[in-house]
Amino acid sequence: MTKTHVSLTVNGEKKDVLVDPRELLIHTLREQMDITGPHIGCETSHCGACTVDLDGKSVKSCTMFTVQAEGADVTTIEGLGSPDGLHVLQEAFKENHGLQCGYCTPGMITRAHRLLQENPNPTEEEVRFGMAGNLCRCTGYQNIVKSVLAAASEMNSAKEAAE
Amino acid sequence: MIPAAFDYHRPDTIDAAVGLLAEHGEEARVVAGGHSLIPMMKLRMAYLSHLVDLRDVQEMQGITVDGDTVTLGAMVTQHELITSDALASVAPILREASLQIADPQVRYMGTIGGNVANGDPGNDIPGLMQALDAKFVLAGPEGRRTVDARGFYEAAYMTAREDEEILTHIRFRSVAGMGYAYEKQKRKIGDYATAAAAVLVAKDGDTISEARIAMTNLSDTPIFSEGAGAALVGTSGDGAAVAAAIAAMQADIDPAEDNRGPVEFKRHVAGVMLSRAINSALSRA
């Protein structure tokens, strides 16, 4: 059960870590890299609080071993925006009360980011279907859906203005 | 929840992966998307000392449509099944069914090979594969062999695959032009089916010339119901024919009571799902 070197890119930075093969990606992010945006919620691949973007896919990082992420390009909520420069989605969640306790929010926003990359102009139904892997126990989802739709509309206006 | 320790292997050919299984025997398991196996490892319900990750095996990737023959690498994810236009033109039922599996994050990782090889009666694709009359390609130390999807499933988690074999590819003939539907009743997003029905139908004028019907999570294996299909052939698919198909299907399934409901409820839902799937498939034939 030898420790293994893993090289991956996290939020644009090259990282080299030494892990046991059984170490889950969420633990490496949180405990070895101090990237604590992705949360451990259910730890059974249901809640989506640990969602990260990995090579263009939304992935539940509690259900992947770090060794499987060798060479991967990972983006977490920390890579999307910062306290000084909020991502459009973060701004939209703030403006539309898309969060209460905030525990699910990093996973929600990381997932919504990928959803809007794949479908920049989703209907409300498509947002609900596309966000179905993320659970929120506070908001009842209404304001989360509203936030994602608001961010989509904001991103589309910005794109049009740029063209 | 942290799984027990294991050694990790990442072969890049089928032969190398088979070699690892042969070398380590019962101590080794292959992992594809990992979304069935890793949760079981975390719960310590799956024990292994060697994890053989198939993600670098290029031969097991990709969707190929060559004339009438469709070949799916076992590592093709549900996300790829949904987004492939080539596949949608020859077997749109795969997109319809895949959209009803788990949730978006799981579909990016979950593979068709894992779904069909695991032998979990709750998995959606096995019944579909029986309706498609698919063949599974198995690679083992003795070489490769092909097994019919309709003869692959023996009991829950028990299949025709030997321990040292890997399911590498799935092949079936195009069903372009056939009416299709996958209808699934589940308690919530991410759940397995309470009951689900896969239906493929072909019509000659107003008469059904061919019908293939398979049911999910209503026995310890998927159920391909020849009787249900036969009840539709030669009819227009009217109410009496649908009722006959449902009666034939009821004779083939054997649901067990669990937290999705008692047997009577499951039989009721099975009938509703099959009726909806037949009508939806006929509207597309």
Short mmCIF file of C-alpha atoms in Angstrom, two decimals:
data_model
loop_
_atom_site.label_atom_id
_atom_site.label_comp_id
_atom_site.label_asym_id
_atom_site.label_seq_id
_atom_site.Cartn_x
_atom_site.Cartn_y
_atom_site.Cartn_z
CA MET A 1 0.00 0.00 0.00
CA THR A 2 2.75 2.41 -1.02
CA LYS A 3 2.22 6.16 -1.07
CA THR A 4 1.96 7.58 -4.56
CA HIS A 5 3.02 10.90 -6.06
CA VAL A 6 0.20 12.69 -7.84
CA SER A 7 0.60 15.80 -9.99
CA LEU A 8 -2.44 17.84 -10.84
CA THR A 9 -3.45 21.42 -11.52
CA VAL A 10 -5.76 23.07 -9.00
CA ASN A 11 -7.15 26.53 -9.72
CA GLY A 12 -4.39 27.10 -12.27
CA GLU A 13 -1.56 26.08 -9.92
CA LYS A 14 0.57 22.97 -10.37
CA LYS A 15 0.41 20.78 -7.27
CA ASP A 16 2.40 17.71 -6.31
CA VAL A 17 1.11 15.62 -3.46
CA LEU A 18 2.01 12.33 -1.83
CA VAL A 19 -1.09 10.27 -1.04
CA ASP A 20 -2.24 6.85 0.04
CA PRO A 21 -4.19 5.35 -2.88
CA ARG A 22 -7.27 5.27 -0.64
CA GLU A 23 -7.19 9.04 -0.01
CA LEU A 24 -10.25 10.73 -1.48
CA LEU A 25 -9.85 13.88 -3.58
CA ILE A 26 -11.96 15.93 -1.15
CA HIS A 27 -9.54 15.09 1.70
CA THR A 28 -6.47 16.01 -0.35
CA LEU A 29 -8.03 19.35 -1.33
CA ARG A 30 -9.12 20.23 2.17
CA GLU A 31 -6.34 18.75 4.31
CA GLN A 32 -3.21 18.84 2.14
CA MET A 33 -3.94 21.96 0.08
CA ASP A 34 -6.08 23.97 2.52
CA ILE A 35 -8.68 24.39 -0.20
CA THR A 36 -11.74 24.25 2.04
CA GLY A 37 -14.39 25.63 -0.33
CA PRO A 38 -15.58 22.17 -1.38
CA HIS A 39 -17.41 20.79 1.66
CA ILE A 40 -17.94 17.30 3.00
CA GLY A 41 -21.69 16.94 3.33
CA CYS A 42 -23.17 13.47 3.06
CA GLU A 43 -19.94 11.75 1.92
CA THR A 44 -22.12 9.27 0.00
CA SER A 45 -22.25 11.02 -3.40
CA HIS A 46 -25.77 12.32 -2.89
CA CYS A 47 -25.51 15.94 -1.73
CA GLY A 48 -23.01 17.55 -4.12
CA ALA A 49 -21.43 19.86 -1.49
CA CYS A 50 -18.01 18.49 -2.51
CA THR A 51 -18.52 19.22 -6.23
CA VAL A 52 -15.44 20.37 -8.11
CA ASP A 53 -14.84 20.90 -11.82
CA LEU A 54 -12.43 18.27 -13.14
CA ASP A 55 -11.36 18.33 -16.79
CA GLY A 56 -14.62 20.01 -17.74
CA LYS A 57 -16.90 17.72 -15.71
CA SER A 58 -18.73 18.38 -12.46
CA VAL A 59 -17.43 15.72 -10.11
CA LYS A 60 -18.28 14.77 -6.53
CA SER A 61 -14.81 14.79 -5.01
CA CYS A 62 -15.88 12.48 -2.16
CA THR A 63 -16.34 9.69 -4.73
CA MET A 64 -12.97 9.87 -6.44
CA PHE A 65 -9.53 8.85 -5.24
CA THR A 66 -6.80 11.47 -5.60
CA VAL A 67 -4.67 8.96 -7.53
CA GLN A 68 -7.40 8.92 -10.18
CA ALA A 69 -6.92 12.68 -10.66
CA GLU A 70 -3.31 12.35 -11.86
CA GLY A 71 -2.78 14.98 -14.56
CA ALA A 72 -6.24 16.47 -14.08
CA ASP A 73 -7.18 20.14 -14.22
CA VAL A 74 -9.32 20.90 -11.16
CA THR A 75 -11.26 24.08 -10.42
CA THR A 76 -12.92 24.71 -7.05
CA ILE A 77 -14.99 27.65 -5.87
CA GLU A 78 -11.70 29.35 -4.91
CA GLY A 79 -10.73 29.33 -8.59
CA LEU A 80 -13.94 30.97 -9.75
CA GLY A 81 -13.91 34.19 -7.74
CA SER A 82 -12.43 35.90 -4.68
CA PRO A 83 -13.82 38.13 -1.91
CA ASP A 84 -12.54 41.14 -3.87
CA GLY A 85 -13.75 39.97 -7.24
CA LEU A 86 -16.87 37.86 -7.01
CA HIS A 87 -17.75 35.61 -9.94
CA VAL A 88 -21.01 36.52 -11.69
CA LEU A 89 -22.61 33.44 -10.12
CA GLN A 90 -21.44 34.42 -6.63
CA GLU A 91 -22.82 37.92 -7.13
CA ALA A 92 -26.12 36.48 -8.38
CA PHE A 93 -26.44 34.10 -5.40
CA LYS A 94 -25.80 37.07 -3.07
CA GLU A 95 -28.28 39.35 -4.80
CA ASN A 96 -31.05 36.75 -5.13
CA HIS A 97 -30.76 35.17 -1.67
CA GLY A 98 -29.56 31.94 -3.27
CA LEU A 99 -28.17 30.83 0.07
CA GLN A 100 -29.04 30.79 3.73
CA CYS A 101 -26.50 28.76 5.75
CA GLY A 102 -24.14 28.62 2.75
CA TYR A 103 -22.96 25.05 3.27
CA CYS A 104 -24.09 23.81 -0.15
CA THR A 105 -23.18 27.04 -1.97
CA PRO A 106 -19.63 26.25 -3.19
CA GLY A 107 -20.90 23.00 -4.73
CA MET A 108 -23.98 24.73 -6.14
CA ILE A 109 -21.93 27.48 -7.80
CA THR A 110 -19.21 25.15 -9.09
CA ARG A 111 -21.92 22.94 -10.64
CA ALA A 112 -23.86 25.91 -12.01
CA HIS A 113 -20.65 27.20 -13.61
CA ARG A 114 -20.28 23.99 -15.66
CA LEU A 115 -23.99 23.90 -16.47
CA LEU A 116 -23.81 27.42 -17.93
CA GLN A 117 -20.67 26.53 -19.89
CA GLU A 118 -22.61 23.70 -21.54
CA ASN A 119 -25.92 25.50 -21.82
CA PRO A 120 -25.50 29.30 -21.62
CA ASN A 121 -29.19 29.99 -21.95
CA PRO A 122 -31.08 27.37 -19.92
CA THR A 123 -34.79 27.32 -19.17
CA GLU A 124 -35.93 27.09 -15.55
CA GLU A 125 -36.63 23.38 -16.08
CA GLU A 126 -33.13 22.84 -17.49
CA VAL A 127 -31.60 24.57 -14.47
CA ARG A 128 -33.59 22.36 -12.10
CA PHE A 129 -32.60 19.21 -14.04
CA GLY A 130 -28.98 20.32 -14.35
CA MET A 131 -28.67 21.14 -10.63
CA ALA A 132 -30.36 17.90 -9.49
CA GLY A 133 -27.12 16.51 -8.06
CA ASN A 134 -26.85 19.28 -5.43
CA LEU A 135 -28.98 19.32 -2.31
CA CYS A 136 -29.87 22.41 -0.26
CA ARG A 137 -31.68 22.00 3.06
CA CYS A 138 -32.44 25.73 3.61
CA THR A 139 -33.71 27.53 0.56
CA GLY A 140 -36.26 25.24 -1.04
CA TYR A 141 -34.31 25.82 -4.28
CA GLN A 142 -36.48 28.70 -5.56
CA ASN A 143 -33.81 31.31 -5.04
CA ILE A 144 -31.01 29.04 -6.19
CA VAL A 145 -32.77 28.55 -9.52
CA LYS A 146 -33.44 32.29 -9.68
CA SER A 147 -29.75 33.00 -9.00
CA VAL A 148 -28.53 30.67 -11.75
CA LEU A 149 -30.99 32.16 -14.26
CA ALA A 150 -29.94 35.69 -13.24
CA ALA A 151 -26.26 34.80 -13.68
CA ALA A 152 -26.98 33.28 -17.10
CA SER A 153 -28.75 36.43 -18.19
CA GLU A 154 -25.93 38.61 -16.81
CA MET A 155 -23.25 36.52 -18.57
CA ASN A 156 -25.18 36.66 -21.85
CA SER A 157 -25.59 40.46 -21.67
CA ALA A 158 -21.87 40.84 -20.94
CA LYS A 159 -21.07 38.62 -23.92
CA GLU A 160 -23.37 40.63 -26.20
CA ALA A 161 -21.89 43.91 -24.98
CA ALA A 162 -18.42 42.60 -25.76
CA GLU A 163 -19.39 41.65 -29.33
CA MET B 1 -15.68 7.27 5.56
CA ILE B 2 -12.31 5.98 4.47
CA PRO B 3 -11.95 2.70 2.60
CA ALA B 4 -9.48 0.00 3.56
CA ALA B 5 -6.02 0.34 2.04
CA PHE B 6 -5.26 -1.02 -1.42
CA ASP B 7 -2.66 -0.84 -4.18
CA TYR B 8 -3.58 1.21 -7.22
CA HIS B 9 -2.88 0.12 -10.79
CA ARG B 10 -3.45 2.11 -13.95
CA PRO B 11 -2.83 -0.13 -16.98
CA ASP B 12 -3.21 1.31 -20.47
CA THR B 13 -4.19 -1.82 -22.39
CA ILE B 14 -6.89 -4.47 -21.96
CA ASP B 15 -4.24 -7.20 -21.89
CA ALA B 16 -2.35 -5.47 -19.08
CA ALA B 17 -5.57 -5.06 -17.09
CA VAL B 18 -6.51 -8.73 -17.59
CA GLY B 19 -2.96 -9.67 -16.55
CA LEU B 20 -3.39 -7.77 -13.27
CA LEU B 21 -6.68 -9.57 -12.57
CA ALA B 22 -5.08 -12.93 -13.34
CA GLU B 23 -2.11 -12.12 -11.10
CA HIS B 24 -4.10 -10.91 -8.08
CA GLY B 25 -7.21 -13.09 -8.40
CA GLU B 26 -10.04 -12.34 -5.98
CA GLU B 27 -8.00 -9.58 -4.33
CA ALA B 28 -8.37 -7.37 -7.43
CA ARG B 29 -11.29 -5.40 -8.82
CA VAL B 30 -11.51 -3.13 -11.84
CA VAL B 31 -12.89 0.40 -11.48
CA ALA B 32 -14.47 2.39 -14.30
CA GLY B 33 -16.46 5.44 -13.14
CA GLY B 34 -16.31 4.21 -9.55
CA HIS B 35 -19.75 5.44 -8.55
CA SER B 36 -20.98 1.97 -7.55
CA LEU B 37 -17.66 0.56 -6.30
CA ILE B 38 -16.18 3.50 -4.35
CA PRO B 39 -19.27 3.98 -2.14
CA MET B 40 -19.19 0.22 -1.40
CA MET B 41 -15.47 0.47 -0.54
CA LYS B 42 -16.17 3.39 1.80
CA LEU B 43 -18.87 1.36 3.54
CA ARG B 44 -16.37 -1.54 3.70
CA MET B 45 -18.86 -3.71 1.89
CA ALA B 46 -16.46 -4.25 -1.01
CA TYR B 47 -13.06 -5.69 -0.06
CA LEU B 48 -10.10 -5.57 -2.38
CA SER B 49 -6.33 -5.22 -2.15
CA HIS B 50 -5.72 -4.17 -5.75
CA LEU B 51 -7.73 -1.56 -7.60
CA VAL B 52 -7.27 -1.71 -11.37
CA ASP B 53 -8.33 1.64 -12.87
CA LEU B 54 -9.40 1.37 -16.53
CA ARG B 55 -9.41 5.11 -17.29
CA ASP B 56 -6.24 5.00 -19.44
CA VAL B 57 -7.35 2.04 -21.57
CA GLN B 58 -7.96 3.81 -24.89
CA GLU B 59 -9.37 0.66 -26.56
CA MET B 60 -12.34 0.80 -24.19
CA GLN B 61 -13.28 4.40 -25.01
CA GLY B 62 -15.55 5.79 -27.65
CA ILE B 63 -18.76 5.33 -29.58
CA THR B 64 -18.44 3.82 -33.09
CA VAL B 65 -21.24 3.58 -35.61
CA ASP B 66 -20.12 1.51 -38.61
CA GLY B 67 -23.02 1.01 -41.02
CA ASP B 68 -25.59 -0.93 -39.03
CA THR B 69 -23.27 -1.93 -36.20
CA VAL B 70 -22.93 0.17 -33.07
CA THR B 71 -19.96 -0.45 -30.77
CA LEU B 72 -19.68 1.20 -27.38
CA GLY B 73 -16.46 1.06 -25.39
CA ALA B 74 -17.22 0.02 -21.82
CA MET B 75 -15.69 3.29 -20.53
CA VAL B 76 -18.22 5.46 -22.38
CA THR B 77 -19.96 7.58 -19.72
CA GLN B 78 -23.66 8.26 -19.40
CA HIS B 79 -22.84 11.91 -20.19
CA GLU B 80 -21.36 10.77 -23.51
CA LEU B 81 -24.39 8.56 -24.20
CA ILE B 82 -26.60 11.62 -23.73
CA THR B 83 -24.52 14.05 -25.77
CA SER B 84 -23.63 11.78 -28.74
CA ASP B 85 -25.67 12.76 -31.80
CA ALA B 86 -24.30 9.76 -33.72
CA LEU B 87 -25.76 7.45 -31.07
CA ALA B 88 -29.04 9.35 -30.92
CA SER B 89 -29.58 8.71 -34.62
CA VAL B 90 -29.19 4.91 -34.31
CA ALA B 91 -30.47 4.21 -30.76
CA PRO B 92 -32.20 7.24 -29.22
CA ILE B 93 -33.53 5.04 -26.39
CA LEU B 94 -30.05 5.19 -24.82
CA ARG B 95 -30.26 8.97 -24.44
CA GLU B 96 -33.79 8.76 -23.06
CA ALA B 97 -32.77 6.17 -20.47
CA SER B 98 -29.42 7.75 -19.53
CA LEU B 99 -31.11 11.05 -18.69
CA GLN B 100 -33.06 9.15 -16.03
CA ILE B 101 -29.97 7.69 -14.32
CA ALA B 102 -28.74 9.26 -11.07
CA ASP B 103 -27.81 12.97 -11.33
CA PRO B 104 -25.56 15.12 -13.56
CA GLN B 105 -22.37 14.64 -11.53
CA VAL B 106 -22.81 10.87 -11.44
CA ARG B 107 -23.54 10.77 -15.18
CA TYR B 108 -20.20 12.46 -15.98
CA MET B 109 -18.43 9.57 -14.23
CA GLY B 110 -20.75 6.56 -14.47
CA THR B 111 -19.96 4.28 -17.42
CA ILE B 112 -22.07 1.98 -19.55
CA GLY B 113 -19.65 -0.87 -18.85
CA GLY B 114 -20.02 -0.50 -15.11
CA ASN B 115 -23.77 -0.21 -15.41
CA VAL B 116 -24.15 -3.44 -17.40
CA ALA B 117 -21.36 -5.50 -15.79
CA ASN B 118 -22.14 -4.83 -12.13
CA GLY B 119 -25.25 -7.01 -12.19
CA ASP B 120 -27.20 -4.69 -9.88
CA PRO B 121 -30.91 -5.30 -10.66
CA GLY B 122 -31.49 -1.56 -10.08
CA ASN B 123 -29.26 -0.51 -12.97
CA ASP B 124 -31.21 0.87 -15.93
CA ILE B 125 -29.05 -0.11 -18.90
CA PRO B 126 -29.14 -3.95 -18.63
CA GLY B 127 -32.84 -4.25 -19.54
CA LEU B 128 -32.30 -1.79 -22.34
CA MET B 129 -29.43 -3.93 -23.65
CA GLN B 130 -31.73 -6.95 -23.68
CA ALA B 131 -34.28 -4.98 -25.71
CA LEU B 132 -31.49 -3.96 -28.10
CA ASP B 133 -30.35 -7.62 -28.27
CA ALA B 134 -26.83 -6.40 -27.48
CA LYS B 135 -23.73 -8.59 -27.25
CA PHE B 136 -21.15 -8.06 -24.51
CA VAL B 137 -17.48 -8.63 -25.32
CA LEU B 138 -15.50 -10.14 -22.43
CA ALA B 139 -11.70 -10.23 -22.35
CA GLY B 140 -9.98 -12.77 -20.14
CA PRO B 141 -6.73 -14.73 -19.86
CA GLU B 142 -8.06 -17.23 -22.44
CA GLY B 143 -8.86 -14.51 -24.98
CA ARG B 144 -12.12 -12.85 -25.91
CA ARG B 145 -15.65 -14.13 -26.05
CA THR B 146 -19.07 -12.68 -26.69
CA VAL B 147 -22.16 -13.20 -24.52
CA ASP B 148 -25.75 -12.17 -25.35
CA ALA B 149 -27.19 -9.55 -22.99
CA ARG B 150 -30.28 -11.77 -22.78
CA GLY B 151 -28.19 -14.61 -21.33
CA PHE B 152 -25.75 -12.57 -19.23
CA TYR B 153 -27.66 -12.03 -15.97
CA GLU B 154 -27.94 -14.96 -13.54
CA ALA B 155 -28.95 -13.36 -10.22
CA ALA B 156 -28.29 -10.13 -8.32
CA TYR B 157 -24.60 -9.28 -8.90
CA MET B 158 -24.11 -12.69 -10.56
CA THR B 159 -23.41 -12.66 -14.28
CA ALA B 160 -21.80 -14.81 -16.97
CA ARG B 161 -18.58 -12.79 -16.52
CA GLU B 162 -15.79 -14.70 -14.78
CA ASP B 163 -13.81 -12.95 -12.02
CA GLU B 164 -10.70 -12.54 -14.19
CA GLU B 165 -12.66 -11.24 -17.18
CA ILE B 166 -13.34 -7.59 -18.11
CA LEU B 167 -16.37 -6.46 -20.08
CA THR B 168 -14.67 -4.33 -22.74
CA HIS B 169 -17.27 -3.54 -25.42
CA ILE B 170 -20.97 -3.63 -26.18
CA ARG B 171 -22.28 -4.25 -29.69
CA PHE B 172 -25.75 -4.05 -31.15
CA ARG B 173 -27.53 -3.40 -34.42
CA SER B 174 -28.96 0.03 -35.14
CA VAL B 175 -32.61 0.41 -34.20
CA ALA B 176 -33.04 3.60 -36.24
CA GLY B 177 -36.67 3.90 -37.30
CA MET B 178 -38.08 1.77 -34.48
CA GLY B 179 -40.37 3.44 -31.96
CA TYR B 180 -38.72 3.55 -28.54
CA ALA B 181 -39.36 4.51 -24.93
CA TYR B 182 -37.82 4.09 -21.50
CA GLU B 183 -40.31 4.86 -18.75
CA LYS B 184 -39.09 4.86 -15.14
CA GLN B 185 -40.88 5.51 -11.89
CA LYS B 186 -38.60 6.55 -9.03
CA ARG B 187 -39.13 8.14 -5.63
CA LYS B 188 -36.70 11.00 -6.23
CA ILE B 189 -33.78 12.11 -8.41
CA GLY B 190 -30.91 9.70 -8.08
CA ASP B 191 -33.05 6.78 -7.00
CA TYR B 192 -33.22 3.38 -8.63
CA ALA B 193 -36.47 2.45 -10.34
CA THR B 194 -39.50 1.28 -8.43
CA ALA B 195 -40.30 -0.10 -11.87
CA ALA B 196 -39.10 0.74 -15.36
CA ALA B 197 -39.90 -0.49 -18.87
CA ALA B 198 -37.84 -0.44 -22.08
CA VAL B 199 -39.84 -0.81 -25.28
CA LEU B 200 -38.81 -0.97 -28.95
CA VAL B 201 -41.51 -1.40 -31.62
CA ALA B 202 -41.63 -1.52 -35.42
CA LYS B 203 -44.79 -1.05 -37.45
CA ASP B 204 -45.82 -2.27 -40.88
CA GLY B 205 -48.59 0.15 -41.79
CA ASP B 206 -50.85 0.17 -38.76
CA THR B 207 -49.78 -3.26 -37.56
CA ILE B 208 -46.97 -3.90 -35.09
CA SER B 209 -44.43 -6.13 -36.81
CA GLU B 210 -41.88 -6.36 -34.02
CA ALA B 211 -41.90 -5.54 -30.30
CA ARG B 212 -39.14 -6.00 -27.73
CA ILE B 213 -39.88 -5.40 -24.07
CA ALA B 214 -37.60 -5.50 -20.99
CA MET B 215 -38.31 -4.56 -17.37
CA THR B 216 -35.95 -3.10 -14.73
CA ASN B 217 -35.74 -3.74 -10.96
CA LEU B 218 -38.69 -6.13 -10.84
CA SER B 219 -36.69 -9.34 -10.29
CA ASP B 220 -33.13 -10.13 -9.22
CA THR B 221 -32.16 -9.74 -12.90
CA PRO B 222 -33.49 -7.59 -15.73
CA ILE B 223 -36.44 -9.33 -17.39
CA PHE B 224 -36.73 -9.63 -21.16
CA SER B 225 -40.39 -10.54 -21.64
CA GLU B 226 -40.83 -12.42 -24.91
CA GLY B 227 -44.50 -12.94 -24.08
CA ALA B 228 -45.14 -9.22 -23.71
CA GLY B 229 -43.56 -8.51 -27.09
CA ALA B 230 -45.47 -11.36 -28.75
CA ALA B 231 -48.76 -10.02 -27.36
CA LEU B 232 -48.28 -6.82 -29.36
CA VAL B 233 -47.12 -8.29 -32.68
CA GLY B 234 -49.88 -8.44 -35.30
CA THR B 235 -52.06 -5.94 -33.42
CA SER B 236 -52.47 -2.19 -33.79
CA GLY B 237 -51.36 -1.71 -30.18
CA ASP B 238 -54.90 -0.96 -29.00
CA GLY B 239 -56.04 -1.17 -25.40
CA ALA B 240 -56.68 -4.92 -25.52
CA ALA B 241 -53.22 -5.60 -26.94
CA VAL B 242 -51.54 -3.41 -24.30
CA ALA B 243 -53.50 -5.21 -21.57
CA ALA B 244 -52.38 -8.57 -22.99
CA ALA B 245 -48.76 -7.39 -23.05
CA ILE B 246 -49.01 -6.25 -19.42
CA ALA B 247 -50.53 -9.59 -18.38
CA ALA B 248 -47.70 -11.46 -20.14
CA MET B 249 -45.09 -9.20 -18.49
CA GLN B 250 -46.68 -9.78 -15.05
CA ALA B 251 -46.13 -13.53 -15.52
CA ASP B 252 -42.40 -12.97 -16.13
CA ILE B 253 -41.49 -10.55 -13.31
CA ASP B 254 -40.99 -11.49 -9.67
CA PRO B 255 -40.70 -8.30 -7.60
CA ALA B 256 -39.75 -8.43 -3.92
CA GLU B 257 -41.05 -6.16 -1.17
CA ASP B 258 -38.54 -3.53 -0.02
CA ASN B 259 -38.47 0.17 0.91
CA ARG B 260 -39.83 1.03 -2.55
CA GLY B 261 -43.07 -0.72 -1.69
CA PRO B 262 -44.93 -4.02 -1.39
CA VAL B 263 -45.19 -6.52 -4.23
CA GLU B 264 -48.72 -5.45 -5.24
CA PHE B 265 -47.61 -1.83 -5.59
CA LYS B 266 -44.58 -2.76 -7.68
CA ARG B 267 -46.73 -4.90 -9.98
CA HIS B 268 -49.15 -2.00 -10.33
CA VAL B 269 -46.36 0.46 -11.17
CA ALA B 270 -44.80 -2.05 -13.59
CA GLY B 271 -48.10 -2.16 -15.49
CA VAL B 272 -48.37 1.63 -15.60
CA MET B 273 -44.76 2.02 -16.80
CA LEU B 274 -45.20 -0.61 -19.52
CA SER B 275 -48.45 0.90 -20.72
CA ARG B 276 -46.87 4.37 -20.93
CA ALA B 277 -43.75 3.03 -22.63
CA ILE B 278 -45.75 1.09 -25.26
CA ASN B 279 -47.89 4.13 -26.07
CA SER B 280 -44.90 6.45 -26.20
CA ALA B 281 -42.94 4.02 -28.40
CA LEU B 282 -45.92 3.58 -30.76
CA SER B 283 -46.25 7.35 -31.13
CA ARG B 284 -42.64 7.42 -32.35
CA ALA B 285 -42.77 4.35 -34.65
#
